Every structure is written in C-alpha cells, then in structure tokens.
Amino acid sequence: MTTSRSMAAARPDGAAPRRRGPVLEHAILEAALDQLSSVGWNGLTMEGVALGAQTGKAAVYRRWPSKEDLVADALQAGLPRFAEIPDLGDVRDELYELCLRLRDVMVSRPGLALRAVLHECDESSAVRFRALIETGVVAPSKRLFARVLERGMTRGEVRPDALDDLVLDVIPALMMYRTKVCGSEWTDGEMADVIDRIMVPLVRSGPA
Amino acid sequence: MTTSRSMAAARPDGAAPRRRGPVLEHAILEAALDQLSSVGWNGLTMEGVALGAQTGKAAVYRRWPSKEDLVADALQAGLPRFAEIPDLGDVRDELYELCLRLRDVMVSRPGLALRAVLHECDESSAVRFRALIETGVVAPSKRLFARVLERGMTRGEVRPDALDDLVLDVIPALMMYRTKVCGSEWTDGEMADVIDRIMVPLVRSGPA
C-alpha cells in the first residue's frame, strides 16, 4: 500500500510530497507509545519515535507539528474503548462491572502512559492531557454509568433524580483522589466498597 | 529573649552553639512561605530564605537539613486551623459551613503554596507534601465532618451507617477532582450543589 502511494508523480514545482499511509501513521503512533512507556514524556523525541517507526523525522513532523500533538494522538488512539455494560438485573452489579472496566482502562498501557505524562509535563501541556482523560476515559464511562442508572430507574431501584452530572463525577473523583493519596491502584474489594458504601446509598430509591 | 539565649556560655570544646529562639524560627518559616509565594518551589533556596529572615544560612540548615524539611514545616505551621462547626440545627447547613472552611484553607496563602509545590516538585518530595494535605487539611476537616454527621444522627436526619471513612472522602475527592479538571476554585453555588445533590442524599436517613 505504501509503495504505490510513495510512487505518486512528482509535482510541477519539483517537490515530491509523499502521502503517508495509515499503516505508517499507526507505526508512528505505536512507536510514540513505546517511547512513553520506556523513556517517558521527557525522554521522548521526534527522532526517537521516527527511529522506532523505521521512518524519517520529516514523516513524523509533517503529520504532527509538535511532541504534544503526537503524544496526544498516540494516547487517544491507544486508549481502550468502553464496551456497553450488559443488563445484569441489578444496579449494584452493573456499577461494579463499570468500575472494573474503568480500572482496566486506567491501568492499560496507554492509561498508565497518560498519567505518567501528566506527572512529567509542564502545565500548558498538562491542560491538554487532562482534557484527554476527560474525553477519552471519563466521559465515555459516564455515558455508560448514565445508562446503568436509567435501567435502575426502570427497575425502581434508583431514585428519579439520581441521573445527575455530579453523581456521575463521584467515582472518577474517588478513583483519582485515592490514587493521588495512596499512589496505589484500586483492588476489587476497594471498588466493591465504593459501590456498596457510597454509590448504592447515593442512588437508591427510598424504601418501598 | 534571643539575646539571653545567644549569650549562653561557650562549651568546653570551644564551639559555641547558639540556640535559635522561636522568634527566629518563626521568621525563617515565614520567609520560606514568602519565597514559595514569590518564586515557588523551584526558585526557593536556603540562602534566599536566610536572607528573607535576616539570618545566616547556617541557622537555617542547623534546624532544617533540607529544602523539603523546611518547606514542609513552613506549610504545616502556616496552614489555618479548623474551628469547630457550630450546631446550626440542620446537617445541610452544617455541611455547607464545613465546605466553606475547607475552601478557605485551600485558598489560604499556605494552601495555595502547598498545591503549587505539588505541581513543581519531583515525585519523592510530592509524597511528603501530599501527606501534608492529608494531615494538615483533609484529616482535620474529616473530624469536623464526622461530628456534623453524629449530630445529624442524634437528630434522626442522618442514617446510622453514614459515618463511614469513604463517605468522608467524597467531598475532598470531588474538590480535588474539580480543581484538576477545571483548574478552578469552587464557588458557593458549586459547593451548595455538592451538598444538596450528593452529600444530603448520601447520608440522610430514609423517609419517616
């Protein structure tokens, strides 16, 4: 695929811009993630990424004008997608399943890389990467969370006013707070505790 | 006071260790806070602090072997204390009062300095400063929060199992999450929302 593209006709002005196929772009993004995992944000260079993707620096810069652009795209492309939470018949079980998936994303290679980048980078870049956590991790999980709550309302388990954007903030807030305070990852038991001691009391409807 | 102390007899070995009185220590800690506010963690030097306290470098090092020790003590000494939350007759009003005070501490000069230091310092120092937020800000506020919940239980407003350390985590977690995501300080309205939409539903007892 890249061969035919790279043999595109020279332009009248003598320059020969060669399109980089999605295969090469994917290789560059993967190389960026590799660099992040091995040498981190500070150690990552466009040259190092080009080397890892077995291409030239120009090919990288043409597509991503800055290190920040490249790393943001690499992380965004790399973050796992959230699959729908199945109907498990019980809001408590569905919330637990959602938490398991949220944790899986946060401890995925791109998830860990994203948090490491936030640690290392300067404040102006951090703004962009925090936004990426929001759009790439938190917002999708909140959409799933909202559907879990809606099902719970249909079952009569969940109070009608529980579908509230602040309620949707509680789990990500607790997860990030806990990680900052303890520097630790959440265990299954810790997530079950948050569900049983916070989320269920918070969203359940009153006694029948 | 410092005069009489500084005139302590020379020791037999010829060295003349001079005690630094609490007045000088206070001046050094204040100078450290000044430095943090003006040049931040990275710009702060032991020499700069000594200059600001109108003393010699040795006087600083003798008491605080490292920059981290000095800054930790300065912040700890500087953080405002939490006064007891008065009985306002209503858990919602008392929680709101508590949030106002928590915010006041977080936006006090030492509170802002502490958060700025966390931004700038390396991970090993960050561990110590995060611990300081916990012991100096969050833990005291949680003790007050627990007393508010206990009063609420006595009134029958609050469910018996609401006194839970995870419940006590929710407000600091949401405050830190919000600050990270928006980089903004909490308005009165935002705090009222957290109380009304999260904390009250979370802790209230069932309908009579």
Coordinates of C-alpha atoms in Angstrom, one line a residue:
Chain A
M1 CA 0.0 0.0 0.0
T2 CA 2.7 2.5 0.9
T3 CA 4.7 1.5 -2.2
S4 CA 2.1 2.7 -4.7
R5 CA 1.5 5.8 -2.6
S6 CA 5.1 6.6 -2.4
M7 CA 5.4 6.4 -6.2
A8 CA 3.0 9.3 -6.7
A9 CA 4.0 11.6 -9.6
A10 CA 6.4 14.4 -8.8
R11 CA 4.7 17.8 -8.6
P12 CA 5.3 20.5 -11.1
D13 CA 7.3 22.6 -8.6
G14 CA 9.8 19.7 -8.2
A15 CA 8.8 18.8 -4.7
A16 CA 7.6 15.2 -4.2
P17 CA 5.2 15.1 -1.2
R18 CA 4.6 11.5 -0.5
R19 CA 1.4 10.5 1.4
R20 CA 2.0 8.5 4.5
G21 CA -0.5 5.7 4.6
P22 CA -2.5 4.7 7.7
V23 CA 0.0 1.8 8.1
L24 CA 2.9 4.2 8.6
E25 CA 0.8 6.5 10.8
H26 CA -0.2 3.6 13.0
A27 CA 3.5 2.6 13.3
I28 CA 4.4 6.1 14.3
L29 CA 1.7 6.2 17.0
E30 CA 2.8 2.8 18.3
A31 CA 6.4 4.0 18.4
A32 CA 5.3 7.0 20.4
L33 CA 3.5 4.8 22.9
D34 CA 6.6 2.6 23.2
Q35 CA 8.8 5.7 23.8
L36 CA 6.4 6.9 26.5
S37 CA 6.5 3.5 28.3
S38 CA 10.3 3.3 28.1
V39 CA 11.7 6.8 28.4
G40 CA 8.6 8.8 29.4
W41 CA 7.5 12.2 28.2
N42 CA 10.8 13.9 29.0
G43 CA 12.8 11.2 27.1
L44 CA 10.6 11.1 24.1
T45 CA 11.9 12.8 21.0
M46 CA 10.5 13.0 17.5
E47 CA 13.8 11.5 16.3
G48 CA 13.4 8.6 18.7
V49 CA 9.8 8.0 17.5
A50 CA 10.8 8.1 13.9
L51 CA 13.5 5.6 14.5
G52 CA 11.1 3.3 16.3
A53 CA 8.7 3.6 13.4
Q54 CA 11.5 3.0 11.0
T55 CA 10.9 6.2 9.1
G56 CA 12.4 9.6 8.8
K57 CA 11.8 12.6 11.2
A58 CA 10.2 14.5 8.4
A59 CA 7.4 12.0 8.1
V60 CA 6.6 12.5 11.7
Y61 CA 6.8 16.3 11.7
R62 CA 4.7 16.5 8.6
R63 CA 1.8 14.9 10.4
W64 CA 2.4 16.1 14.0
P65 CA 3.9 19.5 14.3
S66 CA 4.8 19.1 17.9
K67 CA 5.6 16.5 20.5
E68 CA 2.4 17.3 22.3
D69 CA 0.3 16.8 19.2
L70 CA 2.0 13.4 18.6
V71 CA 1.6 12.2 22.1
A72 CA -2.0 13.3 22.5
D73 CA -2.9 11.5 19.3
A74 CA -1.0 8.4 20.3
L75 CA -2.7 8.2 23.7
Q76 CA -6.1 8.9 22.2
A77 CA -5.7 6.3 19.5
G78 CA -4.4 3.8 22.1
L79 CA -6.9 4.1 24.9
P80 CA -9.2 1.1 25.0
R81 CA -12.8 1.7 24.1
F82 CA -15.6 1.0 26.6
A83 CA -18.0 -1.8 25.7
E84 CA -21.6 -1.4 26.8
I85 CA -22.4 -2.7 30.3
P86 CA -24.8 -5.7 29.9
D87 CA -28.0 -5.8 31.8
L88 CA -27.1 -7.8 34.9
G89 CA -30.5 -7.2 36.5
D90 CA -29.1 -5.2 39.5
V91 CA -27.6 -1.7 39.6
R92 CA -25.0 -2.8 42.2
D93 CA -23.6 -5.5 39.9
E94 CA -23.7 -3.2 36.9
L95 CA -21.9 -0.4 38.7
Y96 CA -19.3 -2.9 39.8
E97 CA -18.8 -4.1 36.2
L98 CA -18.4 -0.5 35.1
C99 CA -15.7 0.2 37.8
L100 CA -13.8 -2.9 36.7
R101 CA -13.7 -1.6 33.1
L102 CA -12.8 1.9 34.2
R103 CA -9.9 0.5 36.1
D104 CA -8.8 -1.6 33.2
V105 CA -8.6 1.5 31.0
M106 CA -6.7 3.4 33.7
V107 CA -4.1 0.5 34.0
S108 CA -3.9 -0.2 30.3
R109 CA -0.5 0.8 28.8
P110 CA -1.9 4.0 27.3
G111 CA -3.8 4.8 30.5
L112 CA -0.6 4.4 32.6
A113 CA 1.3 6.4 30.0
L114 CA -1.3 9.2 30.1
R115 CA -1.0 9.5 33.8
A116 CA 2.8 9.4 33.7
V117 CA 2.8 12.2 31.1
L118 CA 0.6 14.3 33.3
H119 CA 3.2 13.8 36.1
E120 CA 6.1 14.9 33.9
C121 CA 4.9 17.5 31.5
D122 CA 4.6 21.3 32.1
E123 CA 1.3 22.9 33.0
S124 CA 0.4 24.1 29.5
S125 CA 0.7 20.6 28.1
A126 CA -1.0 19.2 31.1
V127 CA -4.2 21.1 30.3
R128 CA -4.4 19.1 27.0
F129 CA -3.7 15.8 28.6
R130 CA -6.2 16.3 31.4
A131 CA -8.7 17.0 28.7
L132 CA -7.8 13.8 27.1
I133 CA -8.5 11.9 30.3
E134 CA -11.9 13.6 30.4
T135 CA -12.8 12.9 26.7
G136 CA -11.1 9.5 26.4
V137 CA -11.8 7.9 29.7
V138 CA -14.2 9.7 32.0
A139 CA -16.8 10.9 29.6
P140 CA -17.3 7.5 27.9
S141 CA -17.5 5.9 31.3
K142 CA -20.1 8.4 32.5
R143 CA -22.3 7.7 29.4
L144 CA -22.2 4.0 30.4
F145 CA -22.9 5.0 34.0
A146 CA -25.9 7.0 33.0
R147 CA -27.4 4.0 31.1
V148 CA -26.9 1.8 34.2
L149 CA -28.7 4.4 36.3
E150 CA -31.6 4.6 33.7
R151 CA -32.0 0.8 33.8
G152 CA -32.0 1.1 37.6
M153 CA -34.8 3.7 37.5
T154 CA -36.8 1.4 35.2
R155 CA -36.5 -1.3 37.7
G156 CA -37.5 1.0 40.5
E157 CA -34.1 0.5 42.3
V158 CA -32.8 4.0 41.6
R159 CA -34.4 7.4 42.5
P160 CA -35.5 9.5 39.6
D161 CA -33.2 12.5 40.4
A162 CA -30.0 10.3 40.6
L163 CA -29.2 11.0 37.0
D164 CA -27.1 14.0 37.9
D165 CA -23.8 15.1 36.5
L166 CA -22.3 15.5 40.0
V167 CA -23.3 11.9 40.9
L168 CA -21.5 10.8 37.7
D169 CA -18.4 12.6 39.0
V170 CA -18.2 10.7 42.3
I171 CA -16.5 7.5 41.1
P172 CA -13.8 9.2 38.9
A173 CA -13.2 11.7 41.6
L174 CA -12.7 9.0 44.3
M175 CA -10.5 6.9 42.0
M176 CA -8.2 9.9 41.3
Y177 CA -8.2 11.0 44.9
R178 CA -7.3 7.6 46.1
T179 CA -4.6 7.2 43.5
K180 CA -3.1 10.5 44.5
V181 CA -3.2 9.9 48.2
C182 CA -2.0 6.3 48.2
G183 CA -0.3 6.2 44.9
S184 CA -2.0 2.8 44.6
E185 CA -4.3 1.1 42.2
W186 CA -7.7 0.0 43.3
T187 CA -8.4 -3.5 44.3
D188 CA -11.6 -5.4 43.6
G189 CA -12.5 -5.0 47.3
E190 CA -11.9 -1.3 47.3
M191 CA -14.2 -0.9 44.3
A192 CA -16.9 -3.0 45.8
D193 CA -16.6 -0.8 48.9
V194 CA -17.2 2.4 46.9
I195 CA -20.2 0.8 45.2
D196 CA -21.8 -0.5 48.4
R197 CA -20.9 2.3 50.8
I198 CA -21.2 5.3 48.5
M199 CA -22.9 4.7 45.2
V200 CA -25.7 2.4 46.2
P201 CA -26.8 4.6 49.1
L202 CA -26.4 7.7 46.9
V203 CA -28.6 6.5 44.1
R204 CA -31.1 4.1 45.5
S205 CA -34.7 5.0 45.8
G206 CA -36.4 5.2 49.3
P207 CA -37.8 2.0 50.9
A208 CA -41.0 0.8 49.2
Chain B
M1 CA 14.7 36.5 74.5
T2 CA 17.1 35.7 71.8
T3 CA 19.7 37.9 73.4
S4 CA 20.0 36.0 76.6
R5 CA 19.9 32.7 74.7
S6 CA 22.6 33.8 72.3
M7 CA 24.8 34.7 75.3
A8 CA 24.9 31.1 76.6
A9 CA 28.3 30.1 77.8
A10 CA 30.8 28.7 75.4
R11 CA 31.2 25.0 75.5
P12 CA 34.3 23.3 76.9
D13 CA 35.3 22.2 73.4
G14 CA 35.5 25.8 72.2
A15 CA 32.4 25.5 70.0
A16 CA 29.6 28.0 70.8
P17 CA 26.3 26.5 69.7
R18 CA 23.8 29.2 69.9
R19 CA 20.1 28.3 70.3
R20 CA 17.8 29.9 67.8
G21 CA 14.8 31.1 69.6
P22 CA 11.2 30.5 68.4
V23 CA 11.2 34.1 67.2
L24 CA 13.9 33.4 64.7
E25 CA 12.4 30.0 63.7
H26 CA 9.1 31.8 63.0
A27 CA 10.9 34.4 60.9
I28 CA 12.6 31.6 58.9
L29 CA 9.3 29.8 58.3
E30 CA 7.6 33.0 57.3
A31 CA 10.4 33.7 54.9
A32 CA 10.0 30.3 53.4
L33 CA 6.3 30.9 52.8
D34 CA 7.2 34.3 51.2
Q35 CA 9.7 32.6 48.9
L36 CA 7.1 30.0 47.9
S37 CA 4.6 32.6 47.1
S38 CA 7.1 34.7 45.1
V39 CA 9.5 32.3 43.3
G40 CA 7.9 28.9 44.0
W41 CA 9.4 25.6 45.0
N42 CA 12.0 25.7 42.2
G43 CA 13.1 29.2 42.9
L44 CA 13.3 28.8 46.7
T45 CA 16.8 28.4 48.1
M46 CA 18.0 28.1 51.7
E47 CA 20.2 31.2 51.0
G48 CA 17.1 33.1 49.9
V49 CA 15.2 32.1 52.9
A50 CA 18.0 33.0 55.3
L51 CA 18.2 36.4 53.6
G52 CA 14.5 36.9 54.0
A53 CA 14.7 36.0 57.7
Q54 CA 17.7 38.3 58.1
T55 CA 19.9 35.5 59.3
G56 CA 22.7 33.3 58.1
K57 CA 22.4 30.1 56.0
A58 CA 23.8 28.1 58.9
A59 CA 21.0 29.0 61.2
V60 CA 18.5 27.6 58.6
Y61 CA 20.5 24.4 57.9
R62 CA 21.0 23.7 61.5
R63 CA 17.3 23.4 62.0
W64 CA 16.2 22.1 58.6
P65 CA 18.7 19.8 56.9
S66 CA 16.9 20.0 53.5
K67 CA 14.7 22.3 51.5
E68 CA 12.0 19.7 51.7
D69 CA 12.1 19.7 55.5
L70 CA 11.9 23.5 55.7
V71 CA 9.1 23.8 53.2
A72 CA 7.1 21.0 54.9
D73 CA 7.4 22.7 58.3
A74 CA 6.6 26.1 56.9
L75 CA 3.4 24.9 55.2
Q76 CA 2.4 22.9 58.2
A77 CA 2.9 25.8 60.6
G78 CA 1.2 28.1 58.2
L79 CA -2.0 26.2 57.4
P80 CA -5.0 27.7 59.1
R81 CA -6.6 25.6 61.9
F82 CA -10.2 24.4 61.6
A83 CA -12.5 25.8 64.2
E84 CA -15.4 23.6 65.4
I85 CA -18.6 23.7 63.2
P86 CA -21.3 25.2 65.4
D87 CA -24.6 23.4 65.9
L88 CA -26.8 25.0 63.2
G89 CA -29.7 22.6 63.7
D90 CA -29.5 21.1 60.2
V91 CA -27.0 18.8 58.6
R92 CA -27.3 20.5 55.3
D93 CA -26.3 23.9 56.7
E94 CA -23.5 22.5 58.8
L95 CA -22.0 20.6 55.8
Y96 CA -22.2 23.8 53.8
E97 CA -20.3 25.7 56.6
L98 CA -17.7 23.0 56.7
C99 CA -17.2 23.2 52.9
L100 CA -16.7 27.0 53.2
R101 CA -14.0 26.5 55.7
L102 CA -12.3 23.7 53.7
R103 CA -12.2 26.1 50.8
D104 CA -10.8 28.9 52.9
V105 CA -7.9 26.7 53.9
M106 CA -7.3 25.5 50.3
V107 CA -7.2 29.1 49.1
S108 CA -5.2 30.5 52.0
R109 CA -1.6 31.5 51.2
P110 CA -0.1 28.3 52.6
G111 CA -2.9 26.2 51.0
L112 CA -2.2 27.7 47.6
A113 CA 1.6 27.4 48.2
L114 CA 1.1 23.7 49.1
R115 CA -0.7 23.0 45.9
A116 CA 1.8 24.9 43.8
V117 CA 4.7 23.0 45.4
L118 CA 2.9 19.7 44.5
H119 CA 2.8 20.9 40.9
E120 CA 6.5 21.7 40.8
C121 CA 8.3 19.2 42.9
D122 CA 9.6 15.8 42.0
E123 CA 7.7 12.6 42.9
S124 CA 9.7 11.7 46.0
S125 CA 9.0 15.2 47.6
A126 CA 5.5 15.1 46.3
V127 CA 4.8 12.1 48.6
R128 CA 5.6 14.1 51.6
F129 CA 3.6 17.1 50.5
R130 CA 0.5 15.0 49.7
A131 CA 0.8 13.6 53.2
L132 CA 0.8 17.1 54.4
I133 CA -2.5 17.9 52.6
E134 CA -3.9 14.8 54.3
T135 CA -2.8 15.5 57.8
G136 CA -3.0 19.3 57.7
V137 CA -6.2 19.8 55.7
V138 CA -8.2 16.8 54.9
A139 CA -7.9 14.8 58.2
P140 CA -8.9 17.8 60.4
S141 CA -11.9 18.6 58.1
K142 CA -13.0 14.9 58.3
R143 CA -13.0 15.0 62.1
L144 CA -15.3 18.0 61.9
F145 CA -17.4 16.3 59.2
A146 CA -17.8 13.2 61.5
R147 CA -19.1 15.4 64.3
V148 CA -21.6 17.0 61.9
L149 CA -22.8 13.6 60.9
E150 CA -23.0 12.5 64.6
R151 CA -25.2 15.5 65.4
G152 CA -27.3 14.6 62.4
M153 CA -27.8 11.1 63.6
T154 CA -28.9 12.4 67.0
R155 CA -31.5 14.5 65.2
G156 CA -32.6 11.5 63.2
E157 CA -31.6 13.3 59.9
V158 CA -28.7 11.0 59.1
R159 CA -28.6 7.3 58.7
P160 CA -26.7 5.3 61.3
D161 CA -24.2 3.8 58.8
A162 CA -23.3 7.2 57.2
L163 CA -20.3 7.6 59.5
D164 CA -18.0 5.8 57.0
D165 CA -14.5 6.8 56.1
L166 CA -15.4 6.5 52.4
V167 CA -18.3 8.9 52.8
L168 CA -15.8 11.3 54.5
D169 CA -13.6 11.1 51.3
V170 CA -16.3 12.2 48.9
I171 CA -16.0 16.0 49.5
P172 CA -12.2 16.3 49.3
A173 CA -12.2 13.9 46.4
L174 CA -14.7 16.0 44.5
M175 CA -12.9 19.2 45.4
M176 CA -9.6 17.9 44.1
Y177 CA -11.2 16.4 41.0
R178 CA -12.9 19.5 40.1
T179 CA -9.8 21.7 40.6
K180 CA -7.7 19.4 38.4
V181 CA -10.3 19.2 35.7
C182 CA -11.3 22.8 35.5
G183 CA -8.3 24.3 37.2
S184 CA -10.9 26.5 39.0
E185 CA -11.8 27.3 42.6
W186 CA -15.2 26.3 43.9
T187 CA -17.9 28.9 44.0
D188 CA -20.5 29.0 46.8
G189 CA -23.1 27.7 44.4
E190 CA -20.9 24.7 43.4
M191 CA -20.4 23.8 47.0
A192 CA -24.1 24.0 47.7
D193 CA -24.7 21.7 44.7
V194 CA -22.4 19.1 46.1
I195 CA -24.1 19.3 49.5
D196 CA -27.6 19.1 48.1
R197 CA -27.1 16.7 45.2
I198 CA -24.5 14.4 46.7
M199 CA -24.0 14.6 50.4
V200 CA -27.5 15.0 51.6
P201 CA -28.9 12.1 49.5
L202 CA -25.9 10.1 50.6
V203 CA -26.2 10.5 54.3
R204 CA -29.9 11.1 55.0
S205 CA -32.0 8.5 56.7
G206 CA -35.0 7.0 54.9
P207 CA -38.4 8.7 55.0
A208 CA -40.0 8.5 58.4

